[in-house]
Amino acid sequence: MPHAEPTEPAERTERTGPTEPTERPERLQRTERATRTARFTLDPDFTVGPVDPRLFGSFVEHLGRCVYTGIHEPGHPAADEDGLRTDVLELVRELGVTAVRYPGGNFVSGYRWEDGVGPVEQRPRRLDAAWRSTETNRFGLSEFMAFLRKIGPRAEPVMALNLGTRGIEEAMDLVEYANHPGGTELSDRRIAHGDANPFGIRLWCLGNEMDGTWQTGQKTAAEYGRLAAQAARALRQIDPGLELVVCGSSARDLPTFAAWEATVLEETYEVVDHVSLHAYYEEQDGDRDSFLASAVHMEAFIREVIATCDHVGARLKSPKRLTLSFDEWNVWYQRRPNPHPVEDWQEAPRLLEDVYTVTDAVVLGTLLITLLRHADRIAVACLAQLVNVIAPIMTEPGGPAWRQTVFHPFAQAARHGHGTVLDVRVDAPTYPTPKYGDVPLLHATAVRGEDGTVTVFAVNRDQRAELPLEVALRGLDVSRVVEHTALADADPEARNTLDAPDRVVPHAVEGAGVADGRLRAVLEPMSWNVIRLA
Ligand code: AHR
């Protein structure tokens, strides 16, 4: 497995005192540059594995303004005949999303899917207990599938089932309604509702965060394991080809983590395909160094879930290997108070509308790199969420849509991160962090496309100094740098807003080149980098 191999502690060139927003990146002297250089080797014979396209998934929950005034706003100047915002659709396509999880999240654990199908004017208004909002049900399964079709042929649904307040029968009913061609009460109901063709939804989540005390219908591991296994068997009786995701822990730091997975998998191992992981990161107490090292936590989480899956597989003497669905991940400032006034039971309130900085975008880049570095075991990953709610895309009701800082690393990875991940073993100087100890300044991966081109994704975690990078290119048919872009800013708090939507965008970096079989580049302080080789 890839691992970080820090070299001897390097000379640090940090300044003391706070970084001024206008400060220039620190330039390194020649000798300093030699000791501080980060290195790795790329060789097509040493790979992690192919990237499942669904690694670039996202998530639409009935939460706040993700659906209403996010993707769906009838009457908006850019709305189409289905009430979908075409300005948002364009940005979603640009983002490169390949899968979308729906309809929750916590919301799904109290959701009745029947409320969201059929004539809109007959749909009931309901209390959404998870987010203390009113759900109008103007948007449901059919509208979601129309949204997906408009994103493009590559976008796959990741449909979550309610195993909180509901059970096996309702799950079976939904699969029949969605996927059966016709000739039964539920499939004919879909046809009568205007969807003649079955939706063909392949990937289903067996509930959401069923271990969480906040989850409607929370269960113990034993209760959930049994229910999930029964639901999985029942769904497979309808269609053995479905792909099923069983709920892992809703966070690695919960006391039940790993024991939950072990118990649940003892029941479900043979009838599911993927185990879910959820992780959110935020800067706490001004400790930006640790925040920039969040991927250390994500990396450990992934390894531990793989180990737990394989332990259960070994115990059951099963040749089967489970894969992971990292179906909620992002930066989320959960500890910050909501700056927007919100009342209980409002429709589409402004909830979780985090405004991301360039620092958040760099951290998101490290998380993407980590997911790619585990492409051999991660089948699905969903950035939570897509629009307005902890999202790469923001909208104003009746107004424009724009890209948050975090949009850019995701879009670049989704564009250039398809192919085979090469095994990258980083040799880099380290820096001390309060939470994770010494952490390599470089976090990186590389993906080789089918056409032989190679894209290096690299983050320099050093907040103040550049990081020279040297990559030995062994057995690769690449000889030139097509493009080196970086996302970085002298102001670590720089963000994109309604008034300044393009304050932070990737910029071209000069100077990278290939000579003597080596790529040499310089990574700006605290930067996300994409270096494309052909
Ligand atoms: O993405 C926001 C919430 O985070 C989801 O509803 C829930 O699954 C998780 O706790």
Coordinates of C-alpha atoms in Angstrom, one line a residue, residues 107-431:
F107 CA -33.9 13.0 5.9
V108 CA -34.3 9.5 4.4
S109 CA -34.8 7.9 7.8
G110 CA -38.3 9.4 8.1
Y111 CA -39.1 9.6 4.4
R112 CA -42.1 8.0 2.7
W113 CA -41.1 7.6 -1.0
E114 CA -44.7 7.4 -2.1
D115 CA -45.1 11.1 -1.0
G116 CA -42.7 12.1 -3.8
V117 CA -44.4 10.4 -6.8
G118 CA -47.5 11.1 -8.8
P119 CA -49.3 14.4 -9.5
V120 CA -47.4 17.2 -7.7
E121 CA -50.6 19.0 -6.6
Q122 CA -51.7 15.9 -4.8
R123 CA -48.5 15.4 -2.9
P124 CA -48.7 15.9 0.9
R125 CA -46.8 18.4 3.0
R126 CA -44.9 16.7 5.8
L127 CA -42.8 17.5 8.8
D128 CA -39.2 16.6 8.2
A129 CA -38.2 15.7 11.7
A130 CA -34.5 15.3 10.8
W131 CA -34.0 19.0 9.9
R132 CA -37.1 20.4 11.6
S133 CA -38.3 21.8 8.2
T134 CA -41.5 21.4 6.1
E135 CA -41.2 19.1 3.2
T136 CA -43.5 20.0 0.3
N137 CA -42.7 16.9 -1.8
R138 CA -42.8 19.0 -5.0
F139 CA -39.6 17.2 -5.9
G140 CA -39.4 13.4 -5.7
L141 CA -38.1 10.3 -7.5
S142 CA -39.3 11.2 -11.0
E143 CA -37.9 14.7 -10.8
F144 CA -34.6 13.4 -9.4
M145 CA -34.3 10.9 -12.3
A146 CA -35.0 13.7 -14.8
F147 CA -32.3 15.8 -13.1
L148 CA -29.8 12.9 -13.4
R149 CA -30.6 12.4 -17.1
K150 CA -30.0 16.0 -17.7
I151 CA -26.6 15.9 -16.1
G152 CA -25.6 13.3 -18.7
P153 CA -25.5 9.6 -19.4
R154 CA -22.6 9.0 -16.9
A155 CA -24.5 10.2 -13.8
E156 CA -25.7 7.2 -11.8
P157 CA -28.3 7.3 -9.0
V158 CA -27.2 6.1 -5.5
M159 CA -30.6 5.6 -3.9
A160 CA -30.9 5.5 -0.2
L161 CA -33.7 3.5 1.5
N162 CA -35.5 4.3 4.7
L163 CA -34.5 1.7 7.3
G164 CA -35.2 4.1 10.2
T165 CA -39.0 4.3 10.4
R166 CA -39.7 1.8 7.6
G167 CA -38.6 -1.7 6.6
I168 CA -38.3 -4.5 4.2
E169 CA -41.7 -4.1 2.5
E170 CA -41.4 -0.4 1.7
A171 CA -37.9 -1.0 0.3
M172 CA -39.2 -3.8 -1.9
D173 CA -42.1 -1.6 -3.0
L174 CA -39.7 1.2 -4.0
V175 CA -37.5 -1.2 -6.0
E176 CA -40.6 -2.6 -7.8
Y177 CA -41.9 0.9 -8.5
A178 CA -38.6 2.1 -9.8
N179 CA -37.2 -0.9 -11.7
H180 CA -39.9 -3.3 -12.7
P181 CA -40.9 -2.9 -16.4
G182 CA -44.7 -3.1 -15.8
G183 CA -47.7 -5.4 -15.2
T184 CA -47.7 -5.0 -11.5
E185 CA -49.6 -2.5 -9.3
L186 CA -46.5 -0.5 -8.4
S187 CA -44.7 -0.6 -11.8
D188 CA -48.0 0.3 -13.5
R189 CA -48.4 3.2 -11.0
R190 CA -45.0 4.5 -12.2
I191 CA -46.2 4.2 -15.8
A192 CA -49.4 6.0 -15.0
H193 CA -47.3 8.8 -13.4
G194 CA -45.7 9.3 -16.7
D195 CA -42.5 7.3 -16.4
A196 CA -43.0 4.5 -19.0
N197 CA -39.5 3.2 -18.8
P198 CA -38.1 1.7 -15.6
F199 CA -35.4 3.8 -14.0
G200 CA -33.0 0.8 -13.7
I201 CA -31.5 2.0 -10.4
R202 CA -28.6 -0.4 -9.6
L203 CA -27.0 1.0 -6.5
W204 CA -29.0 1.1 -3.2
C205 CA -28.0 2.2 0.3
L206 CA -29.6 0.2 3.1
G207 CA -30.4 3.1 5.3
N208 CA -28.3 6.1 6.5
E209 CA -26.1 6.4 9.6
M210 CA -28.1 3.9 11.5
D211 CA -25.7 4.0 14.5
G212 CA -26.3 7.8 15.1
T213 CA -28.3 8.9 18.1
W214 CA -29.6 11.8 15.9
Q215 CA -30.9 9.3 13.3
T216 CA -34.7 8.7 13.3
G217 CA -35.1 5.1 14.1
Q218 CA -31.5 4.6 15.3
K219 CA -30.6 0.9 15.9
T220 CA -28.1 -1.2 17.7
A221 CA -25.6 -2.9 15.5
A222 CA -27.3 -6.3 16.1
E223 CA -30.8 -4.8 15.2
Y224 CA -29.5 -3.1 12.1
G225 CA -27.4 -6.0 10.9
R226 CA -30.3 -8.3 11.0
L227 CA -32.7 -5.8 9.3
A228 CA -30.1 -4.9 6.6
A229 CA -29.5 -8.6 5.9
Q230 CA -33.2 -9.3 5.6
A231 CA -33.8 -6.3 3.4
A232 CA -30.8 -7.2 1.2
R233 CA -32.0 -10.7 0.7
A234 CA -35.5 -9.5 -0.1
L235 CA -34.2 -7.0 -2.7
R236 CA -32.0 -9.6 -4.2
Q237 CA -35.1 -11.9 -4.6
I238 CA -36.5 -9.1 -6.9
D239 CA -33.2 -8.5 -8.6
P240 CA -30.0 -10.4 -7.8
G241 CA -28.0 -7.9 -9.8
L242 CA -28.5 -4.9 -7.4
E243 CA -25.5 -3.4 -5.7
L244 CA -26.1 -2.8 -2.0
V245 CA -24.3 -0.5 0.5
V246 CA -24.6 -1.4 4.2
C247 CA -24.2 1.4 6.8
G248 CA -20.8 1.5 8.5
S249 CA -20.2 4.0 11.3
S250 CA -21.3 7.5 10.8
A251 CA -18.0 8.7 12.1
R252 CA -14.6 7.1 12.9
D253 CA -14.5 8.9 16.3
L254 CA -17.7 7.3 17.6
P255 CA -17.0 4.8 20.5
T256 CA -18.8 2.1 18.5
F257 CA -16.6 2.5 15.4
A258 CA -15.2 -0.8 14.1
A259 CA -17.3 -2.9 16.6
W260 CA -20.4 -1.7 14.7
E261 CA -18.9 -2.7 11.4
A262 CA -17.8 -6.1 12.7
T263 CA -21.3 -6.9 14.1
V264 CA -23.2 -5.6 11.1
L265 CA -20.9 -7.4 8.6
E266 CA -21.2 -10.8 10.5
E267 CA -24.9 -10.6 9.4
T268 CA -24.6 -9.0 6.0
Y269 CA -21.2 -9.9 4.5
E270 CA -22.5 -12.3 1.9
V271 CA -25.5 -10.2 0.8
V272 CA -24.0 -6.7 0.4
D273 CA -21.3 -5.2 -1.9
H274 CA -20.1 -2.1 -0.1
V275 CA -19.7 -0.6 3.4
S276 CA -20.4 3.1 3.9
L277 CA -18.0 5.6 5.5
H278 CA -18.8 9.2 6.4
A279 CA -16.3 11.9 7.4
Y280 CA -16.4 15.6 7.7
Y281 CA -13.4 17.9 8.6
E282 CA -13.1 21.4 9.9
E283 CA -10.4 23.7 11.2
Q284 CA -10.7 23.9 15.0
D285 CA -9.2 26.4 17.4
G286 CA -7.1 28.1 14.7
D287 CA -5.1 24.9 14.2
R288 CA -4.6 25.1 10.5
D289 CA -1.6 22.8 10.4
S290 CA -3.8 19.9 11.7
F291 CA -6.6 20.8 9.4
L292 CA -4.3 20.6 6.4
A293 CA -3.4 17.1 7.6
S294 CA -7.0 15.9 7.8
A295 CA -6.2 13.3 5.2
V296 CA -4.2 11.4 7.8
H297 CA -7.4 10.8 9.6
M298 CA -9.3 9.8 6.4
E299 CA -6.4 7.5 5.5
A300 CA -6.6 5.7 8.8
F301 CA -10.3 5.4 8.6
I302 CA -10.2 3.8 5.2
R303 CA -7.5 1.3 6.3
E304 CA -9.4 0.4 9.4
V305 CA -12.6 -0.2 7.6
I306 CA -10.8 -2.4 5.0
A307 CA -9.1 -4.3 7.8
T308 CA -12.5 -4.8 9.6
C309 CA -14.1 -6.0 6.3
D310 CA -11.3 -8.4 5.6
H311 CA -11.3 -9.7 9.2
V312 CA -15.0 -10.6 8.9
G313 CA -14.3 -12.1 5.5
A314 CA -11.6 -14.2 7.0
R315 CA -13.7 -15.3 9.9
L316 CA -16.5 -16.3 7.5
K317 CA -13.9 -18.1 5.3
S318 CA -15.3 -16.1 2.4
P319 CA -13.4 -15.5 -0.8
K320 CA -15.5 -12.4 -1.4
R321 CA -13.9 -8.9 -0.8
L322 CA -16.1 -6.0 0.0
T323 CA -15.5 -2.5 -1.3
L324 CA -16.1 0.9 0.3
S325 CA -18.7 3.5 -0.4
F326 CA -17.4 6.8 1.1
D327 CA -20.8 8.2 0.5
E328 CA -20.4 11.4 2.6
W329 CA -17.2 13.3 2.8
N330 CA -16.4 17.0 2.9
V331 CA -15.3 20.0 4.9
W332 CA -18.1 21.0 7.2
Y333 CA -18.0 23.7 9.9
Q334 CA -20.4 21.9 12.2
R335 CA -19.4 23.9 15.3
R336 CA -20.2 27.3 13.8
P337 CA -23.5 28.9 14.5
N338 CA -25.8 29.3 11.5
P339 CA -25.5 33.0 10.5
H340 CA -28.9 32.9 8.8
P341 CA -32.1 33.3 10.8
V342 CA -34.1 30.0 10.6
E343 CA -37.4 29.1 12.1
D344 CA -38.7 25.7 12.9
W345 CA -40.7 24.0 10.1
Q346 CA -39.8 26.5 7.5
E347 CA -39.7 25.4 3.9
A348 CA -36.2 25.3 2.4
P349 CA -34.4 27.2 5.2
R350 CA -30.8 28.3 4.9
L351 CA -29.0 25.5 6.6
L352 CA -25.4 24.4 6.4
E353 CA -24.5 27.1 3.9
D354 CA -20.8 27.0 4.6
V355 CA -18.8 29.5 2.6
Y356 CA -15.5 27.8 1.7
T357 CA -12.0 29.4 1.7
V358 CA -9.0 28.5 -0.4
T359 CA -7.7 26.6 2.7
D360 CA -10.8 24.5 2.6
A361 CA -10.3 23.8 -1.1
V362 CA -6.7 22.7 -0.5
V363 CA -7.9 20.3 2.3
L364 CA -10.6 19.0 0.0
G365 CA -7.9 18.3 -2.5
T366 CA -6.0 16.2 0.0
L367 CA -9.2 14.2 0.7
L368 CA -9.6 13.6 -3.1
I369 CA -6.0 12.4 -3.3
T370 CA -6.6 10.0 -0.4
L371 CA -9.7 8.6 -2.1
L372 CA -7.8 8.1 -5.3
R373 CA -4.9 6.4 -3.4
H374 CA -7.3 3.8 -2.3
A375 CA -9.0 3.3 -5.7
D376 CA -8.5 -0.5 -5.4
R377 CA -11.1 -0.7 -2.5
I378 CA -13.2 2.5 -3.0
A379 CA -16.0 1.8 -5.4
V380 CA -18.2 4.9 -4.7
A381 CA -17.5 8.3 -3.1
C382 CA -20.0 11.1 -2.7
L383 CA -19.0 14.7 -1.9
A384 CA -21.7 15.9 0.5
Q385 CA -23.4 17.8 -0.8
L386 CA -24.0 19.3 -4.3
V387 CA -25.8 22.6 -4.1
N388 CA -26.1 25.2 -1.2
V389 CA -25.7 22.7 1.6
I390 CA -22.0 22.3 2.4
A391 CA -21.7 22.4 -1.4
P392 CA -19.4 23.3 -4.3
I393 CA -22.2 25.2 -6.0
M394 CA -24.2 28.0 -4.5
T395 CA -27.3 29.8 -5.7
E396 CA -29.5 32.7 -4.8
P397 CA -33.3 32.2 -5.2
G398 CA -34.2 34.1 -8.4
G399 CA -30.5 35.0 -8.8
P400 CA -27.3 33.5 -10.1
A401 CA -25.4 30.3 -9.3
W402 CA -21.6 30.3 -8.7
R403 CA -18.7 28.0 -7.9
Q404 CA -17.3 27.8 -4.4
T405 CA -13.5 27.4 -3.9
V406 CA -13.9 23.7 -3.4
F407 CA -15.6 23.3 -6.8
H408 CA -12.2 23.6 -8.5
P409 CA -10.2 20.7 -7.1
F410 CA -13.2 18.4 -7.5
A411 CA -13.9 19.5 -11.1
Q412 CA -10.2 19.1 -12.0
A413 CA -9.9 15.6 -10.4
A414 CA -13.2 14.5 -11.9
R415 CA -11.9 15.6 -15.3
H416 CA -8.4 14.2 -15.2
G417 CA -8.6 11.5 -12.5
H418 CA -10.1 8.7 -14.7
G419 CA -7.8 5.8 -15.5
T420 CA -5.4 3.8 -13.3
V421 CA -4.0 5.1 -10.1
L422 CA -0.2 4.7 -10.0
D423 CA 1.4 3.7 -6.7
V424 CA 2.9 6.9 -5.3
R425 CA 5.3 6.5 -2.3
V426 CA 6.1 10.0 -1.2
D427 CA 9.5 10.9 0.2
A428 CA 9.0 14.4 1.6
P429 CA 10.0 16.6 4.5
T430 CA 7.5 16.7 7.3
Y431 CA 6.0 19.4 9.6

